Coordinates of C-alpha atoms in Angstrom, one line a residue:
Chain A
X1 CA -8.1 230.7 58.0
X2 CA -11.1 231.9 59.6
X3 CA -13.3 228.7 58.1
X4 CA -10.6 226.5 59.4
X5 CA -10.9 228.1 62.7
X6 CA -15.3 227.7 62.5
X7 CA -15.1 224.3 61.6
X8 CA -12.6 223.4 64.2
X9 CA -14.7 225.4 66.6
X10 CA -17.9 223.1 65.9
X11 CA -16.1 219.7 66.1
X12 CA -14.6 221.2 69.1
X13 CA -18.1 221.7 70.7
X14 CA -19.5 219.0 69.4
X15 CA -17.5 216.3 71.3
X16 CA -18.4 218.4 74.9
X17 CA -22.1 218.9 73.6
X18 CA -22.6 215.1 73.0
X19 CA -21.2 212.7 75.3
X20 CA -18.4 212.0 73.7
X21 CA -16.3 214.2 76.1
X22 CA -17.6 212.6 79.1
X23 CA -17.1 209.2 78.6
X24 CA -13.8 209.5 76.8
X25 CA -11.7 211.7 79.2
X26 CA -13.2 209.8 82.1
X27 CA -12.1 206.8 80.4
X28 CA -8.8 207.8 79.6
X29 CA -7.6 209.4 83.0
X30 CA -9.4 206.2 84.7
X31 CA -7.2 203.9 82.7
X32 CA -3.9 206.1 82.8
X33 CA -4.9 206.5 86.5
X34 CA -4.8 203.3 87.5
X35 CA -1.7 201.7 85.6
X36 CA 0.3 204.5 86.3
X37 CA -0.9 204.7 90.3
X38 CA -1.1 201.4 90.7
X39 CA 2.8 200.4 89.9
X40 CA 3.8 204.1 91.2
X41 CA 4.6 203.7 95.1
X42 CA 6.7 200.3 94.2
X43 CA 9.5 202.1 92.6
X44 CA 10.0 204.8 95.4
X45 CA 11.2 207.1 92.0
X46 CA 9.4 210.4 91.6
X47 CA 9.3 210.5 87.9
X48 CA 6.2 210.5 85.1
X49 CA 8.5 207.7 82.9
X50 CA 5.8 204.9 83.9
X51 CA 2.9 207.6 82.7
X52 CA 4.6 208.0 79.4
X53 CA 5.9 204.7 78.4
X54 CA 1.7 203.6 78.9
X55 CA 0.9 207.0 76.4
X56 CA 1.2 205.6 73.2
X57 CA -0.7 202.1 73.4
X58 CA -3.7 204.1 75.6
X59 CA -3.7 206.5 72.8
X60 CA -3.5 204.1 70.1
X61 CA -6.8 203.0 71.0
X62 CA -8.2 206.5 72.8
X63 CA -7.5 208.8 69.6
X64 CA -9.0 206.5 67.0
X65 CA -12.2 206.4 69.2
X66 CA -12.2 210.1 69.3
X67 CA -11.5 210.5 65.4
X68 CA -13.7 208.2 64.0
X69 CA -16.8 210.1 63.7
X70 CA -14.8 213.0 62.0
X71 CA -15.6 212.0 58.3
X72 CA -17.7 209.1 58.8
X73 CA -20.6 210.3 61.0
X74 CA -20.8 213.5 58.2
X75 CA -21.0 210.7 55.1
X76 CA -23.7 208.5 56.8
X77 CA -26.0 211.3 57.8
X78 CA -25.5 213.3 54.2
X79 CA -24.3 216.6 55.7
X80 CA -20.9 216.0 53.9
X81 CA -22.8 216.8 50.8
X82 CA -24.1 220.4 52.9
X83 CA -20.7 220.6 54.2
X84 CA -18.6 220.1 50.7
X85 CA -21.4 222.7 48.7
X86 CA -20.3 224.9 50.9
X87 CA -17.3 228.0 49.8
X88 CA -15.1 225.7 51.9
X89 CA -11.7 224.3 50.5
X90 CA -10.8 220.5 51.3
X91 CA -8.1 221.5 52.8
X92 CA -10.0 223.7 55.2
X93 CA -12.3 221.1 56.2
X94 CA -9.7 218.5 56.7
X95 CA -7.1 220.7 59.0
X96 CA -10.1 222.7 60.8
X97 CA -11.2 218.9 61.7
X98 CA -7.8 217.7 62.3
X99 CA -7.4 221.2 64.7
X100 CA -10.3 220.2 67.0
X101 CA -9.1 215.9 67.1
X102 CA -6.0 217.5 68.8
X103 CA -7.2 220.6 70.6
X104 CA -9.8 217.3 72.3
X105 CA -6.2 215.6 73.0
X106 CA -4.6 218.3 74.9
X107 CA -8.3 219.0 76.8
X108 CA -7.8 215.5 77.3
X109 CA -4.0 215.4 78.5
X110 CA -4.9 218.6 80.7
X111 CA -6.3 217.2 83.7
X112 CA -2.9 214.7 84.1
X113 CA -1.2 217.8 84.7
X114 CA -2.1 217.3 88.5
X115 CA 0.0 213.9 88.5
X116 CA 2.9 216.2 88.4
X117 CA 2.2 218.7 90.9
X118 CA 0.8 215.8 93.3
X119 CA 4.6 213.7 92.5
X120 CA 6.5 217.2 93.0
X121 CA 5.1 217.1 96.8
X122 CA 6.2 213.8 97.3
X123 CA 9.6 213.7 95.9
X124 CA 12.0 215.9 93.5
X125 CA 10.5 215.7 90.2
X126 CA 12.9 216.5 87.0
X127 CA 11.0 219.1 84.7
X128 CA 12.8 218.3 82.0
X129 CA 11.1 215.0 80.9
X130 CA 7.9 215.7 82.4
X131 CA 8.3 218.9 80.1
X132 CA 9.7 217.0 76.9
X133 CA 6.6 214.1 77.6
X134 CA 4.2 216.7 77.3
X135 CA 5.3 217.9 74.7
X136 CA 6.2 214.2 73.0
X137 CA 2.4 213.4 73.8
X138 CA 1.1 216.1 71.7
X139 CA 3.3 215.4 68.7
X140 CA 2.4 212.0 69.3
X141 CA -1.5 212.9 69.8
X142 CA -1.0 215.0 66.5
X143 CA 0.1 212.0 64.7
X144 CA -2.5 209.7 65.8
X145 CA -5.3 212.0 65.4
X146 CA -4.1 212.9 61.9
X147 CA -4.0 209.0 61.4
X148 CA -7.6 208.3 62.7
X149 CA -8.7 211.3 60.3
X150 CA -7.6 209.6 57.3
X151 CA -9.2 206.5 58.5
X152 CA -12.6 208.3 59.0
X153 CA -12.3 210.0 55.7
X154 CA -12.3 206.3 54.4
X155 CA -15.7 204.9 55.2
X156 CA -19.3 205.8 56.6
X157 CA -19.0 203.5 59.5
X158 CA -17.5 204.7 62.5
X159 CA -16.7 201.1 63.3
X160 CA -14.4 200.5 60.7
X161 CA -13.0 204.0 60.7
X162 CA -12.2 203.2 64.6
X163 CA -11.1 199.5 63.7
X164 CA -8.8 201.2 60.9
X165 CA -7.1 204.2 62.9
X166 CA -6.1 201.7 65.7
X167 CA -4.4 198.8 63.8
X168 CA -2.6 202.0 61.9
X169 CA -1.6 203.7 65.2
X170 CA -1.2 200.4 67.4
X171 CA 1.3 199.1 64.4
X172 CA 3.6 202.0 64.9
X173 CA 3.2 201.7 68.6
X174 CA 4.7 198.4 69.4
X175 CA 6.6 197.7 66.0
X176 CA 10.2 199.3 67.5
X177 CA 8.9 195.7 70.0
X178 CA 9.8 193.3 66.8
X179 CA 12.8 195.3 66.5
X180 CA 14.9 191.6 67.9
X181 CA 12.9 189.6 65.0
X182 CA 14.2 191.9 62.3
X183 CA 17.6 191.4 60.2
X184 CA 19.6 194.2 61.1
X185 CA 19.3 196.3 57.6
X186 CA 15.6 196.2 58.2
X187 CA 16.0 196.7 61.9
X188 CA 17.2 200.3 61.8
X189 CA 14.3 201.4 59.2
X190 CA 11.4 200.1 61.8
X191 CA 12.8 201.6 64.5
X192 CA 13.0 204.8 62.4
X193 CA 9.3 204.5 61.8
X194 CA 8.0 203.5 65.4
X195 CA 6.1 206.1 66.9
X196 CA 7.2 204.9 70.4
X197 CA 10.7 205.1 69.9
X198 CA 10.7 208.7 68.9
X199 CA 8.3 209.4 71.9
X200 CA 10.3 208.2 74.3
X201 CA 13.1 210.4 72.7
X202 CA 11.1 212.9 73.6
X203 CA 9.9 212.1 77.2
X204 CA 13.3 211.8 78.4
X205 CA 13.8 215.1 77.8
X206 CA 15.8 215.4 74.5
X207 CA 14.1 217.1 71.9
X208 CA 15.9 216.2 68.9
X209 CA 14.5 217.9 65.7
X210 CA 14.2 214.1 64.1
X211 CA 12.0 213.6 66.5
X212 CA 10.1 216.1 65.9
X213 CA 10.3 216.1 61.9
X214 CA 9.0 212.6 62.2
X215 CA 5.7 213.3 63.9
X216 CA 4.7 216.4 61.7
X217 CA 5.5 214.4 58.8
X218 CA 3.0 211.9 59.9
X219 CA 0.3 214.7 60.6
X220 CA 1.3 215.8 56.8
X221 CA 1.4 213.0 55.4
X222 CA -2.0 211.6 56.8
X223 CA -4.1 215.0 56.8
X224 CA -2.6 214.9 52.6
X225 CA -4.1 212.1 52.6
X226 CA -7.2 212.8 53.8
X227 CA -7.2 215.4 51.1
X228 CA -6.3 213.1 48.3
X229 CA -9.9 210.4 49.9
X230 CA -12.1 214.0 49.4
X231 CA -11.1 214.8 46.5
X232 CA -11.2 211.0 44.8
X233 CA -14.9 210.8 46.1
X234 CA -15.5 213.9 44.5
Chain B
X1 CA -26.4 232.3 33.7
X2 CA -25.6 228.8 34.0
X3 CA -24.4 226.6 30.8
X4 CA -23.8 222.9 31.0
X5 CA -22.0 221.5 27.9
X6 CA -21.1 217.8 27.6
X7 CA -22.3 216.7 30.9
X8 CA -21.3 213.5 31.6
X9 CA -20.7 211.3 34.8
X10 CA -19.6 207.8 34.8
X11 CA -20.1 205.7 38.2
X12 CA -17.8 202.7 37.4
X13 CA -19.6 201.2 34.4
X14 CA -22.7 203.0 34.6
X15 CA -23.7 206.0 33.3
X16 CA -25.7 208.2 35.7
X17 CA -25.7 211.7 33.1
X18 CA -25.0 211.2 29.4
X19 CA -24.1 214.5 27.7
X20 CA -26.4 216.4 28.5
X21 CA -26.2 220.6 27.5
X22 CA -28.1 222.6 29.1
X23 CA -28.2 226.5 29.5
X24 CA -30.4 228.1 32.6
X25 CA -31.6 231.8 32.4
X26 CA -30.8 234.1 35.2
X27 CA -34.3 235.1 36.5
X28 CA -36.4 231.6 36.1
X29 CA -37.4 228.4 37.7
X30 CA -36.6 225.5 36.1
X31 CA -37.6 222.3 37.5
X32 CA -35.6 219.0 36.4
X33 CA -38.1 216.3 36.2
X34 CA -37.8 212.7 36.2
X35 CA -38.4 209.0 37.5
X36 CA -36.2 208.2 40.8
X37 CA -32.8 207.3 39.3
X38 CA -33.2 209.4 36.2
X39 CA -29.7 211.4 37.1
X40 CA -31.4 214.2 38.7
X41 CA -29.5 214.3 41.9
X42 CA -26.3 213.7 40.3
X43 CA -26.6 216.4 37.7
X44 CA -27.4 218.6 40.3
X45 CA -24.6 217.5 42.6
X46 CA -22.8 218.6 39.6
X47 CA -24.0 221.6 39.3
X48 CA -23.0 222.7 42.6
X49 CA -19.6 221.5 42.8
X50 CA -20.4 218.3 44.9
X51 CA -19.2 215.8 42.2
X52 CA -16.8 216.8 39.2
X53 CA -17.9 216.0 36.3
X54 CA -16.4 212.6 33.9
X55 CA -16.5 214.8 31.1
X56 CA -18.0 218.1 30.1
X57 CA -18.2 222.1 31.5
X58 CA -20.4 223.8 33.7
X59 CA -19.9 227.6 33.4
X60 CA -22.0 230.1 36.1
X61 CA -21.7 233.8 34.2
X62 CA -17.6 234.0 33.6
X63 CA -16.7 231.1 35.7
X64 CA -16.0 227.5 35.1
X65 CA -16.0 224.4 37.5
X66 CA -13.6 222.9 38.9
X67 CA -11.3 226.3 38.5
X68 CA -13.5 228.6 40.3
X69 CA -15.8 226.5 42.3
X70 CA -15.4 228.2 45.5
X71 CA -16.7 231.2 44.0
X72 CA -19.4 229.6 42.3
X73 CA -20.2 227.5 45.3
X74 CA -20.6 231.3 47.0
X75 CA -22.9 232.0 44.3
X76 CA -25.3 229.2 45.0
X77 CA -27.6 228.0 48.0
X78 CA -27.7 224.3 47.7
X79 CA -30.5 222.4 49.5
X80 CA -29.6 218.3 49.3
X81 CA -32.3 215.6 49.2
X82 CA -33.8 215.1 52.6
X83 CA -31.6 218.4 53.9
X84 CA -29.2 216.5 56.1
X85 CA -28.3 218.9 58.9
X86 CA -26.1 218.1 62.3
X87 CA -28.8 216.2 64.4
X88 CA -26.6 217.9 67.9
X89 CA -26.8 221.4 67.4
X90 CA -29.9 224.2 68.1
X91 CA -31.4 225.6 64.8
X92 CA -29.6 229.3 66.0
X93 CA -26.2 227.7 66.6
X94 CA -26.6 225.3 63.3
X95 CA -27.5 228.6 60.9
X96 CA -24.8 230.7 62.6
X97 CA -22.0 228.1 61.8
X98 CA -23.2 227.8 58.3
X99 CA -23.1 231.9 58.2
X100 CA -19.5 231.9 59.4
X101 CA -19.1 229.4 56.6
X102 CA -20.5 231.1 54.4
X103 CA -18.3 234.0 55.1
X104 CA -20.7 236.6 56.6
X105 CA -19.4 238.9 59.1
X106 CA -20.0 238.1 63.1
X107 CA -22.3 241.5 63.1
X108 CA -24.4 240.9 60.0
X109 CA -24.8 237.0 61.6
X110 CA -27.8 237.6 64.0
X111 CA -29.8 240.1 61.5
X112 CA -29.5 237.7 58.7
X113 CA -30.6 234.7 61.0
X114 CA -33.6 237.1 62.0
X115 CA -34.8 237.3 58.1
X116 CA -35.0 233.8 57.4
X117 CA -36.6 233.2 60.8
X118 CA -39.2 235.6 58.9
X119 CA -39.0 234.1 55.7
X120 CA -39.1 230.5 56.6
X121 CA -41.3 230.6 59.7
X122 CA -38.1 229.7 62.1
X123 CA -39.0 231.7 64.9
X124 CA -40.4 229.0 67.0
X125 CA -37.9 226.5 66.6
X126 CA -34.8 228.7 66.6
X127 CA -33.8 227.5 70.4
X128 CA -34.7 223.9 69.3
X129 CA -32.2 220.6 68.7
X130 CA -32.5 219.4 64.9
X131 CA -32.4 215.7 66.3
X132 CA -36.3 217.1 67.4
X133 CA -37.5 218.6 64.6
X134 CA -40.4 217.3 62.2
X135 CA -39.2 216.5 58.8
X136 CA -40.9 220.2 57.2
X137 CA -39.2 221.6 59.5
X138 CA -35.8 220.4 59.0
X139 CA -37.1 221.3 55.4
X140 CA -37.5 224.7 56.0
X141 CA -34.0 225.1 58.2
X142 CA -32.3 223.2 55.0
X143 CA -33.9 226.7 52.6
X144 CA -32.7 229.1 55.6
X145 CA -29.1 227.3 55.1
X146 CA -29.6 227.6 51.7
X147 CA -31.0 231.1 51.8
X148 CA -27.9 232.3 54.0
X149 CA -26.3 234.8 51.5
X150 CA -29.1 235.4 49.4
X151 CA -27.3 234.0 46.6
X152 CA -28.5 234.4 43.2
X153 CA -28.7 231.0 42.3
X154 CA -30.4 228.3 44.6
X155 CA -30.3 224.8 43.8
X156 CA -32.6 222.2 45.5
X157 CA -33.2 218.6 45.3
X158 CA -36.7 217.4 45.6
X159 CA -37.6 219.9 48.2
X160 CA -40.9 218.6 48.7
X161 CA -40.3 215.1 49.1
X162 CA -41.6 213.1 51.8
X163 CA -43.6 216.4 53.1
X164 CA -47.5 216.0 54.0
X165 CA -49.5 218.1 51.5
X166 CA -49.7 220.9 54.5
X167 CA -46.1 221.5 53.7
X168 CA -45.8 220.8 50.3
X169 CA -48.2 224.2 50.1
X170 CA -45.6 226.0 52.7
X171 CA -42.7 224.9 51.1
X172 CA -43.9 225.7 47.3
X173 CA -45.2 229.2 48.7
X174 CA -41.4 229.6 50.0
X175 CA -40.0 229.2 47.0
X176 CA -42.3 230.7 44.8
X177 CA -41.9 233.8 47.0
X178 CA -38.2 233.6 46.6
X179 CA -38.1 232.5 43.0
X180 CA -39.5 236.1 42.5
X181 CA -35.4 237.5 42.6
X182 CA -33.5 234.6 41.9
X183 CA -32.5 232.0 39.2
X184 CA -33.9 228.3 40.7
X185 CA -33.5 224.6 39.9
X186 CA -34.8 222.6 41.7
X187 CA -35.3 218.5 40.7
X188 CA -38.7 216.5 41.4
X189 CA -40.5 213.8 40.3
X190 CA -43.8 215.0 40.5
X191 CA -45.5 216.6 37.7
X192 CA -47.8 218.7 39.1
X193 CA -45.6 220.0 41.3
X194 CA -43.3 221.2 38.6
X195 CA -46.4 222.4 37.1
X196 CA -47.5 224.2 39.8
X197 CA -43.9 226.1 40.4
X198 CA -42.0 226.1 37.2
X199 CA -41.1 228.4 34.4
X200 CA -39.4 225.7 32.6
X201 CA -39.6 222.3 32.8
X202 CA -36.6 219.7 32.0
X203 CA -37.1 215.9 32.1
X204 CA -34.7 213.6 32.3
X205 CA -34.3 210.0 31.8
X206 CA -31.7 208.0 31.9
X207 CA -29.2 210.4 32.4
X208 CA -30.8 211.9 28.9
X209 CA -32.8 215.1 28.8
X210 CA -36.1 213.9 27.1
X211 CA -38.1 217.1 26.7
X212 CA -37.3 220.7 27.8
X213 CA -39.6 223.4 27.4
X214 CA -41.9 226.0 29.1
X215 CA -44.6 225.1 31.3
X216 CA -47.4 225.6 29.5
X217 CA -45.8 224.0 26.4
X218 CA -45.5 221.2 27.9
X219 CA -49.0 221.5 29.7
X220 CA -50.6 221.8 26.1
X221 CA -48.2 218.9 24.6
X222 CA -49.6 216.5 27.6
X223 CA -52.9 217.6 26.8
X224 CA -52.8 216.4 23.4
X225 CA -53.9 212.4 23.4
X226 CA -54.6 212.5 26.8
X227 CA -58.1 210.8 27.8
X228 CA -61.1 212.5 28.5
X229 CA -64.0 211.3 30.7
X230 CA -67.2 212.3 29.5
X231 CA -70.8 211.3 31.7
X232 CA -74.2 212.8 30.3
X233 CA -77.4 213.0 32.3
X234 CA -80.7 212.5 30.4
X235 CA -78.6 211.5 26.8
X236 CA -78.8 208.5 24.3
X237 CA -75.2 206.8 24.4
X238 CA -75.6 206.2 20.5
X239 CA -76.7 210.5 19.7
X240 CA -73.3 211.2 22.1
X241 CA -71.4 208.8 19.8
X242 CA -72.6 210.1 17.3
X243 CA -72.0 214.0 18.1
X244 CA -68.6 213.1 19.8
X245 CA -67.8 211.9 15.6
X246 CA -69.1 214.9 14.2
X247 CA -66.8 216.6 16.6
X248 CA -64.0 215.4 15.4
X249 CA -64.2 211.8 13.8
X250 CA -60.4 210.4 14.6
X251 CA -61.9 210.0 18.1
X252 CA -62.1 206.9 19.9
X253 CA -65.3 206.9 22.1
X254 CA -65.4 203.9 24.5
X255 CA -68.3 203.6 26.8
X256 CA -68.1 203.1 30.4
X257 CA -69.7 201.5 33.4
X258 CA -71.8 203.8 35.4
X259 CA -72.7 203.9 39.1
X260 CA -75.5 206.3 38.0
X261 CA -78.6 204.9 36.4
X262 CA -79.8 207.9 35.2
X263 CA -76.4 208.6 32.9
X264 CA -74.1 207.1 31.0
X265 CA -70.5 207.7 30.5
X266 CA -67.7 207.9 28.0
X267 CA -63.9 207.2 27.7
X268 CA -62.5 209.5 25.1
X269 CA -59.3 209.4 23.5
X270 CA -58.1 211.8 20.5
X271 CA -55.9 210.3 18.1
X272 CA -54.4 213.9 16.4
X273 CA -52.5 216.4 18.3
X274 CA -55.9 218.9 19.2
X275 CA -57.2 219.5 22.6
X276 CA -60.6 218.5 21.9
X277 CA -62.5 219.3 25.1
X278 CA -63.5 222.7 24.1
X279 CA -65.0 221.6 21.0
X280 CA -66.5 218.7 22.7
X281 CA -68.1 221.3 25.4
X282 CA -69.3 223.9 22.7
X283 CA -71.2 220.8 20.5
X284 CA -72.8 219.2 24.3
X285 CA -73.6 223.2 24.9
X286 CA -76.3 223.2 21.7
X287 CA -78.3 220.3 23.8
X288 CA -80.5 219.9 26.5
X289 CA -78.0 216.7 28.0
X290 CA -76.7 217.5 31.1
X291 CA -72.8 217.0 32.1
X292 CA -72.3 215.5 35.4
X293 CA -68.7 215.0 34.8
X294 CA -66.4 216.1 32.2
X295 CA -62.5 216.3 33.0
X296 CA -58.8 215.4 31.8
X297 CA -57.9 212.1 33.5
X298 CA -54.8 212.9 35.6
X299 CA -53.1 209.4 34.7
X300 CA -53.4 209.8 30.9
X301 CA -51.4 213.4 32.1
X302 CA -48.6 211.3 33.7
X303 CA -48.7 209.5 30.7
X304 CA -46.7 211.3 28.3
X305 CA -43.7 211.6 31.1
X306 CA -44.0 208.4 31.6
X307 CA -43.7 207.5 28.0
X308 CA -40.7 210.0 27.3
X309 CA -38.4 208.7 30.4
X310 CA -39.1 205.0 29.6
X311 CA -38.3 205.2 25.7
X312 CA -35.0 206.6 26.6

């Protein structure tokens, strides 16, 4: 426990010791800033729906950017061989990185915590889905960081790790979208395995344990396999 | 204290290690020699848990890879090829992390970074990025990472290479000072650096070990058949011929071009397994010629390496 916690401690710092930090939270409030803002006023609705329907595309691009250097930055420069010598489990390694991919989410989500308290003077805002989104975008920013993990852990470039963790993360963002083009025996499955849909489960308030099952699953299932790449290069 | 049975690793098709056993003593230096792509980075990547073997057993005292490799990996101080390090963190901040790693407690943490400061000449850099360190530096914080637990066992992978000779000296003097204690093997390619720091020497090539034996052994064994460079002052070539025969007749006596007039010069090579060159110096001794040069040529000492890892 304590390893996982110093290595997630170091990836932690190293994204606000290099610029990394700088650029990407800019980046990201600048972007949900400005299509959330810009459409707000037209609706004359105090409500954070708008800000959350945006989440999972922004961070189907966002997260993998974050991820990417996770695995692959440690494989190009050799300190993976340091890092692996070292009395440190795979598993360790790959949830202490995992740890700080999502601690960087919620730094990132913490400054749009002032959209809410800025709507709540301007109109009565419902807690319970601003509540429920919050807590949808980290199961969701769990998922996707877990995702762009695995895709680090696959290659030395950060390119294709990036390239990777967003065609995985933008697929199960905007699949529930071809839900019309499906037969309907198929239909019900993809929606199942959107990410989208079961986020905006969650952001309307409704915390249904599906929803939730389904997103730790993911983070499972990709920091698993994670493990399994480690331990097949070894 | 370590024994290597059977060790074998396949890299698709090609075999990088071919069954090779291999038992280290607690206490001494070995030094794995061989030509680049021999296997000696693999083996050793092996060794300490960084690849698992296709087939075969490493055992460290009681315990086996890949069973217990965490607690062989706490065993060992592993310095890779060209110490990779993270380029964004200080020296201090880089050691600390690998302490907590290495499981040392927060309090022991700055006292231990304080010894191999001392040890590895750190204290001037300690504050520094490693994106801005010189490469015998970066060296030298790789053997501190290495060094963190003062294991018993430290592994390291052409620690010398790409140094100037300024800290090939430093780093040799590091380890020999730390061999002192611990069991060491570390891989080169150069002889005379395994030479120069080795209790045992193990060549390898083509994933095959060729020779294995003690220094000096193998010191003696290159000496055999190596040349010999011979130039007299004030001597008839034909009465050095002549003596270098009585000497010992199986040897070949070439003569060679001389920049100095005033002597003349042999290439000698002995056929048979003696080291001739104190004979050859006790017969020149009973003259009045005078020896302007008289040595071992340094390539005919490469030669025998070279010979073993190319037969393979």
């Amino acid at each position: 426990m304590s390893r996982i916690k110093t290595i997630a401690s170091k990836e932690l710092k190293d994204y606000f010791t290099s610029p990394v930090a700088y650029i990407v939270i800019p980046l990201f409030l600048i972007v949900t800033g400005w299509f959330f803002f810009s459409t707000f006023f037209l609706y004359d609705r105090a409500g954070m729906r708008d800000f959350f329907t945006l989440l999972p595309m922004i961070f189907s691009f966002i997260i993998p950017a974050v991820t990417m250097r996770l695995f692959a930055e440690e494989m190009n420069i050799g300190s993976y061989e340091t890092l692996l010598t070292m009395p440190v489990s795979f598993t360790e390694i790959a949830v202490g990185k995992f740890t700080a991919a999502v601690l960087f989410t919620g730094a990132m989500l913490l400054p749009t915590l002032s959209y809410p308290v800025f709507i709540s003077f301007l109109g009565e805002l419902d807690p319970g889905p601003v509540i429920g989104g919050y807590i949808g975008a980290l199961l969701l920013g769990g998922a996707y960081c877990a995702i762009g993990l695995f895709a680090s852990s696959l290659t030395r470039s950060q390119i294709i790790a990036f390239i990777i963790g967003s065609a995985i993360c933008f697929t199960l963002t905007v699949m529930d979208r071809l839900l019309v083009l499906m037969p309907a025996g198929l239909a019900s499955f993809v929606d199942f395995m959107s990410a989208s849909s079961h986020f905006q489960n969650i952001a309307k308030g409704v915390i249904d344990s599906r929803d939730i099952v389904y997103f730790l699953s993911i983070m499972i299932i990709a920091v698993f396999g994670t493990y399994l790449v480690m331990k097949e290069r070894n | 204290m370590i024994e290597v049975e059977n060790l074998t690793k396949y890299y698709n098709d090609f075999c990088a290690v071919d069954h090779i056993d291999l038992q280290i003593h607690a206490g001494e230096i070995t030094g794995i020699l061989g030509p680049n792509g021999a296997g000696k980075t693999t083996m050793l990547r092996m060794l300490t848990g960084f690849f698992e073997p296709t087939i075969g057993r490493i055992k460290v005292k009681d315990l086996e890879m890949p069973g217990d490799s965490l607690k062989i990996k706490s065993m060992m101080g592993y310095l890779p090829e060209s110490a990779p390090l993270y380029h964004n963190m200080i020296v201090y901040d880089y050691l600390a992390y690998v302490g907590r790693i290495k499981n040392l407690a927060e309090a022991q943490i700055p006292g231990r970074l304080k010894e191999l400061s001392d040890i590895c000449g750190l204290a001037e850099i300690m504050h520094k990025p490693v994106s801005d360190l010189s490469r015998g530096l970066r060296q030298r914080v790789g053997l501190s990472h290495a060094l963190m637990t003062d294991p018993e066992i430290l592994v390291l992978d052409e620690p010398t290479s790409g140094l100037d000779p300024n800290q090939i000296a430093e780093i040799r003097e590091i380890i020999k000072t730390i061999g002192k204690q611990k069991t060491i093997v570390f891989s080169t390619h150069i002889l005379s650096e395994a030479e120069a720091t080795c209790d045992r020497v193990v060549i390898i090539g083509r994933g095959k070990i060729v020779a294995d034996d003690t220094t000096s052994n193998l010191k003696t064994r290159m000496a055999k058949g190596a040349d010999i460079t011979l130039a007299l002052a004030h001597a008839d070539p034909k009465e050095v011929t002549d003596l270098l025969h009585r000497v010992d007749p199986s040897l070949t006596v070439r003569r060679k071009n001389q920049a100095d007039p005033e002597a003349v010069s042999f290439q000698i090579k002995s056929l048979n397994d003696k080291d001739v060159m104190k004979d050859i110096y006790l017969a020149i001794k009973e003259t009045d010629w005078v020896i302007t040069e008289f040595k071992r040529d340094s390539d005919s000492l490469e030669h025998i390496f070279h010979e073993l890892t190319k037969e393979v």
